PDB file of C-alpha atoms in Angstrom:
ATOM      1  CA  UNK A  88      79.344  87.699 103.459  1.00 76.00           C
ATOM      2  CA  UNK A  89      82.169  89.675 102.786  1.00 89.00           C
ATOM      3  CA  UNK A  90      86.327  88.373 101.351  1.00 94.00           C
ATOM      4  CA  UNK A  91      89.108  90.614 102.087  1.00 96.00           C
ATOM      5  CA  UNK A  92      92.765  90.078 100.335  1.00 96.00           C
ATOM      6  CA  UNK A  93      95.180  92.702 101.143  1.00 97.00           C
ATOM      7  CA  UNK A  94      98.390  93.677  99.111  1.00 97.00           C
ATOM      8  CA  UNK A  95     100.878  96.311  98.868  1.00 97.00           C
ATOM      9  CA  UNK A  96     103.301  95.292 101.173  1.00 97.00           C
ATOM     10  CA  UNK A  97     106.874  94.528 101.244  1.00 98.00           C
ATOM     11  CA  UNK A  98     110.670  95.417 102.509  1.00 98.00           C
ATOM     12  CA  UNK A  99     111.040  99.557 102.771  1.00 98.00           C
ATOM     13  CA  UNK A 100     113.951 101.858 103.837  1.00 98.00           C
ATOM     14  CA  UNK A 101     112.818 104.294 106.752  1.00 98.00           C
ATOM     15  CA  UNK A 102     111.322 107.187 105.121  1.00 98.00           C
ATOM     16  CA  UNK A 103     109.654 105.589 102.378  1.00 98.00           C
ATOM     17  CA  UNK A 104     106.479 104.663 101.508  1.00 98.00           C
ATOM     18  CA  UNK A 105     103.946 102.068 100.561  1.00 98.00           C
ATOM     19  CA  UNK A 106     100.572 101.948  99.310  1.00 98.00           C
ATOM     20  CA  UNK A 107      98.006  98.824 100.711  1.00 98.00           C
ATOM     21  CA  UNK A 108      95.068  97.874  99.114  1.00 98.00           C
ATOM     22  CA  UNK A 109      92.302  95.743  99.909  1.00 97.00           C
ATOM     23  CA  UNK A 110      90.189  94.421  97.608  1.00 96.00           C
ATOM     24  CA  UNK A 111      86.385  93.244  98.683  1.00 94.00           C
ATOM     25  CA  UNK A 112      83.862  91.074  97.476  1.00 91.00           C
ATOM     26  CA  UNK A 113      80.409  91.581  97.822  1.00 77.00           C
ATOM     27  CA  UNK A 114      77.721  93.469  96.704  1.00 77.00           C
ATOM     28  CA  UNK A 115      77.556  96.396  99.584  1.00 81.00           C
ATOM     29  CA  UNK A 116      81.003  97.436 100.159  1.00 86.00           C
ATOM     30  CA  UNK A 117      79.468 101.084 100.350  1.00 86.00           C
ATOM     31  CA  UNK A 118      77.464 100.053 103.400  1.00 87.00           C
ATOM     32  CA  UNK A 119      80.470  98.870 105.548  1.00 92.00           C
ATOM     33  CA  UNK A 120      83.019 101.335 107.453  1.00 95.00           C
ATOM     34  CA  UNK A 121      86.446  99.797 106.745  1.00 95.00           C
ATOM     35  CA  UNK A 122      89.880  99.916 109.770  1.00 97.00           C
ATOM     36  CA  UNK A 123      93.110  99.022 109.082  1.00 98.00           C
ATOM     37  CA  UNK A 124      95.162  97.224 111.860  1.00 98.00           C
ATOM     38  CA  UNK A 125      98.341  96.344 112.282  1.00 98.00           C
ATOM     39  CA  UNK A 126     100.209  93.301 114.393  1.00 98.00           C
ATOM     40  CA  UNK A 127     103.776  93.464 115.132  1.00 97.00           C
ATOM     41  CA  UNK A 128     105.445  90.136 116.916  1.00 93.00           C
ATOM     42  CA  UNK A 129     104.666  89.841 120.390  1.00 95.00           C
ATOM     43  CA  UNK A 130     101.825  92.983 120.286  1.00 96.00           C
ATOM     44  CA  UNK A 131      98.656  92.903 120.331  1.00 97.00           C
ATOM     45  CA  UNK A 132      96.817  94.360 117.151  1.00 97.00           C
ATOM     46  CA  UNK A 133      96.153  97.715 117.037  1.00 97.00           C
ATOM     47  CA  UNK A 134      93.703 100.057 115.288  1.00 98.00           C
ATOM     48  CA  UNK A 135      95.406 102.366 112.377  1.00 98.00           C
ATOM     49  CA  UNK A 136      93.101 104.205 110.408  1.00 98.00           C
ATOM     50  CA  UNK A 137      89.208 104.021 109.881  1.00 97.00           C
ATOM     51  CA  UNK A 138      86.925 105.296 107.008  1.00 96.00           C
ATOM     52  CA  UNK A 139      82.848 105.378 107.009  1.00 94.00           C
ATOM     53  CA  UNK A 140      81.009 104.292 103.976  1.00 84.00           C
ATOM     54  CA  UNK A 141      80.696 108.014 103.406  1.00 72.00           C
ATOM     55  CA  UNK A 142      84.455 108.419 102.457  1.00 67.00           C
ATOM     56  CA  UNK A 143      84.456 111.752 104.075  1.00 73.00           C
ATOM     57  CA  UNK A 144      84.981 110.729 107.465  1.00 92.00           C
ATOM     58  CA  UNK A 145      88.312 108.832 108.740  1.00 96.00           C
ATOM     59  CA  UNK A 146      90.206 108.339 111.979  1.00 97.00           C
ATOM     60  CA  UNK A 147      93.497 107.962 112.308  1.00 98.00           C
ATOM     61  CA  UNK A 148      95.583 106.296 115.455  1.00 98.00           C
ATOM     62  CA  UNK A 149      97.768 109.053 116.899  1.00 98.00           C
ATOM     63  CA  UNK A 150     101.214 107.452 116.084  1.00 97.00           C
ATOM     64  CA  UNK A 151     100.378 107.491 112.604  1.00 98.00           C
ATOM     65  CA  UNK A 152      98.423 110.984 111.885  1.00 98.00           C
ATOM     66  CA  UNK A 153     100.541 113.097 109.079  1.00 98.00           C
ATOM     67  CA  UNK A 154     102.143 110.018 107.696  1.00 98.00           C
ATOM     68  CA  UNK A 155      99.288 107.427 106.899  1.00 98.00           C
ATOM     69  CA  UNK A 156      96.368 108.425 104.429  1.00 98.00           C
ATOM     70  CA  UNK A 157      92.943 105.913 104.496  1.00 97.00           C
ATOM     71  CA  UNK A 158      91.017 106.263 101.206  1.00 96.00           C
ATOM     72  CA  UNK A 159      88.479 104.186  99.055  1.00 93.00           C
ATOM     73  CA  UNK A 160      87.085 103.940  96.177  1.00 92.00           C
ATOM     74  CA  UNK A 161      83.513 102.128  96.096  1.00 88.00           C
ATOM     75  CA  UNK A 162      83.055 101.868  92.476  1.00 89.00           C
ATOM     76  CA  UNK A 163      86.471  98.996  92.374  1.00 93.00           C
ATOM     77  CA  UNK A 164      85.503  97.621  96.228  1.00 92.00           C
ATOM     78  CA  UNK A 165      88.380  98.377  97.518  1.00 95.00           C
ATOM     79  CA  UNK A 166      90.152 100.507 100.418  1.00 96.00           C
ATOM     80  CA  UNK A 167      93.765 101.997 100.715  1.00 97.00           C
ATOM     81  CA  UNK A 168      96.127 102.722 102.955  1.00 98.00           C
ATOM     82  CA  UNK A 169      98.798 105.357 101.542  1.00 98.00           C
ATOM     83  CA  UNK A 170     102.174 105.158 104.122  1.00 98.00           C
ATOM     84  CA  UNK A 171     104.537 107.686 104.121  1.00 98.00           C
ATOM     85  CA  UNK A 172     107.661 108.389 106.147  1.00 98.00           C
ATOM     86  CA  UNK A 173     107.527 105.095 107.273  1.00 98.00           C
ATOM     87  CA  UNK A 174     109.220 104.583 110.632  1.00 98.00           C
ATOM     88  CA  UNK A 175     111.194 100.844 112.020  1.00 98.00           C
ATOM     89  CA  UNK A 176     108.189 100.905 114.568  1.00 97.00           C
ATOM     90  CA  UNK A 177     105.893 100.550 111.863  1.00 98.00           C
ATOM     91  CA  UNK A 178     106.968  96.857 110.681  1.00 98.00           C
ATOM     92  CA  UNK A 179     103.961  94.741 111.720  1.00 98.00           C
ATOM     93  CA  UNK A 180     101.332  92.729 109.543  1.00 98.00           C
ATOM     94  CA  UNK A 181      98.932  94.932 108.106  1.00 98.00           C
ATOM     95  CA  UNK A 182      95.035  93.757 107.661  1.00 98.00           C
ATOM     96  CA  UNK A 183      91.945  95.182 106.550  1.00 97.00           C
ATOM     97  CA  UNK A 184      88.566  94.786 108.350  1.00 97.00           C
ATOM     98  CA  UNK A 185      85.117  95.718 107.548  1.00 95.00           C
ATOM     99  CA  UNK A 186      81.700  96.198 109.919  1.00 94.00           C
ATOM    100  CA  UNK A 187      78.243  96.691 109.105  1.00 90.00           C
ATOM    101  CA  UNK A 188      77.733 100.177 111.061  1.00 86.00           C
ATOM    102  CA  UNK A 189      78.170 103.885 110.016  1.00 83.00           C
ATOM    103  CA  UNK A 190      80.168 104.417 112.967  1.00 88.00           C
ATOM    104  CA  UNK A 191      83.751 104.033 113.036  1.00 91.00           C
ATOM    105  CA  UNK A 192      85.892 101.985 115.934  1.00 92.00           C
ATOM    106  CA  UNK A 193      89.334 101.385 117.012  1.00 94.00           C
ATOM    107  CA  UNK A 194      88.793  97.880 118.574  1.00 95.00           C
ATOM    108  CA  UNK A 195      89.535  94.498 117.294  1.00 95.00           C
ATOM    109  CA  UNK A 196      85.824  92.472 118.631  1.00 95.00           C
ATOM    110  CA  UNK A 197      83.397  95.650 116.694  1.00 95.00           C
ATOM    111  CA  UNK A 198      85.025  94.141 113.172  1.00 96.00           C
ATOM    112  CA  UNK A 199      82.954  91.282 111.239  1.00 94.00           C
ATOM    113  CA  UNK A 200      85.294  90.519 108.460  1.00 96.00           C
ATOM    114  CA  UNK A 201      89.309  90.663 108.424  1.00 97.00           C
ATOM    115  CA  UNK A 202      92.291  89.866 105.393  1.00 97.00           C
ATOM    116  CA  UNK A 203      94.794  87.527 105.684  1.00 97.00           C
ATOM    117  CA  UNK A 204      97.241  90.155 106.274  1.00 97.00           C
ATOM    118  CA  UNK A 205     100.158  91.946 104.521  1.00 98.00           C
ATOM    119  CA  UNK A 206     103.839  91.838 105.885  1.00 98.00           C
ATOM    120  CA  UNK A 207     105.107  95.577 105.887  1.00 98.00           C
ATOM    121  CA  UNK A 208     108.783  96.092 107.112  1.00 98.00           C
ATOM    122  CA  UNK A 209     110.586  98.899 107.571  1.00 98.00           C
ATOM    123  CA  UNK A 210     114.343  99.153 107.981  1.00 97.00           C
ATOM    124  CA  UNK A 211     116.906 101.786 109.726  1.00 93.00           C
TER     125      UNK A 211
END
């Protein structure tokens, strides 16, 4: 059983940043590849990043490669999401997932576990 609680977000300028965190419970956070997804009104939600248990691989969704940075740090249980030149188009609800597999994937039904969700907007 795994708890997710994301924070971080908030009201930005375009061409700022933010920093997300999500902070797990649980004894093997290690074992679990984590996404971040994100949920504007109307959309459906939609894969951002990925990272593997074994931190050195990530994935990134094309809209946001250069800008967004996926990190984690095992020893605290908890993954990141750095955001940088944030864009209007990137105002949505952010949340964290988890899954029990080495493999990383970009759809909403391969996740087990999921955050309540972070508000990130971004104005012109």
């Amino acid at each position: 059983q795994v708890q997710l609680v994301e924070s971080g977000g908030g009201l930005v300028q375009a061409g700022g940043s933010l920093r997300l965190s999500c902070a797990a419970s649980g004894r093997t956070f290690n074992s679990y590849t984590m996404g971040w997804f994100r949920q504007a009104p109307g959309k459906e939600r939609e894969f951002v990043a990925g990272i593997s248990g074994s931190v050195s691989i990530t994935t990134y969704a094309d809209s946001v490669k250069g800008r967004f940075t996926i990190s984690r740090d095992n020893a605290k249980n908890t993954v990141y999401l750095q955001m940088n030149s944030l864009k209007p188009e990137d105002t949505a609800i952010y949340y964290c997932a988890a899954r029990l597999s080495i493999v990383i994937t970009s759809t909403t039904r391969t996740y087990d576990y999921w955050g309540q969700g972070t508000q990130v907007t971004v104005s012109s």
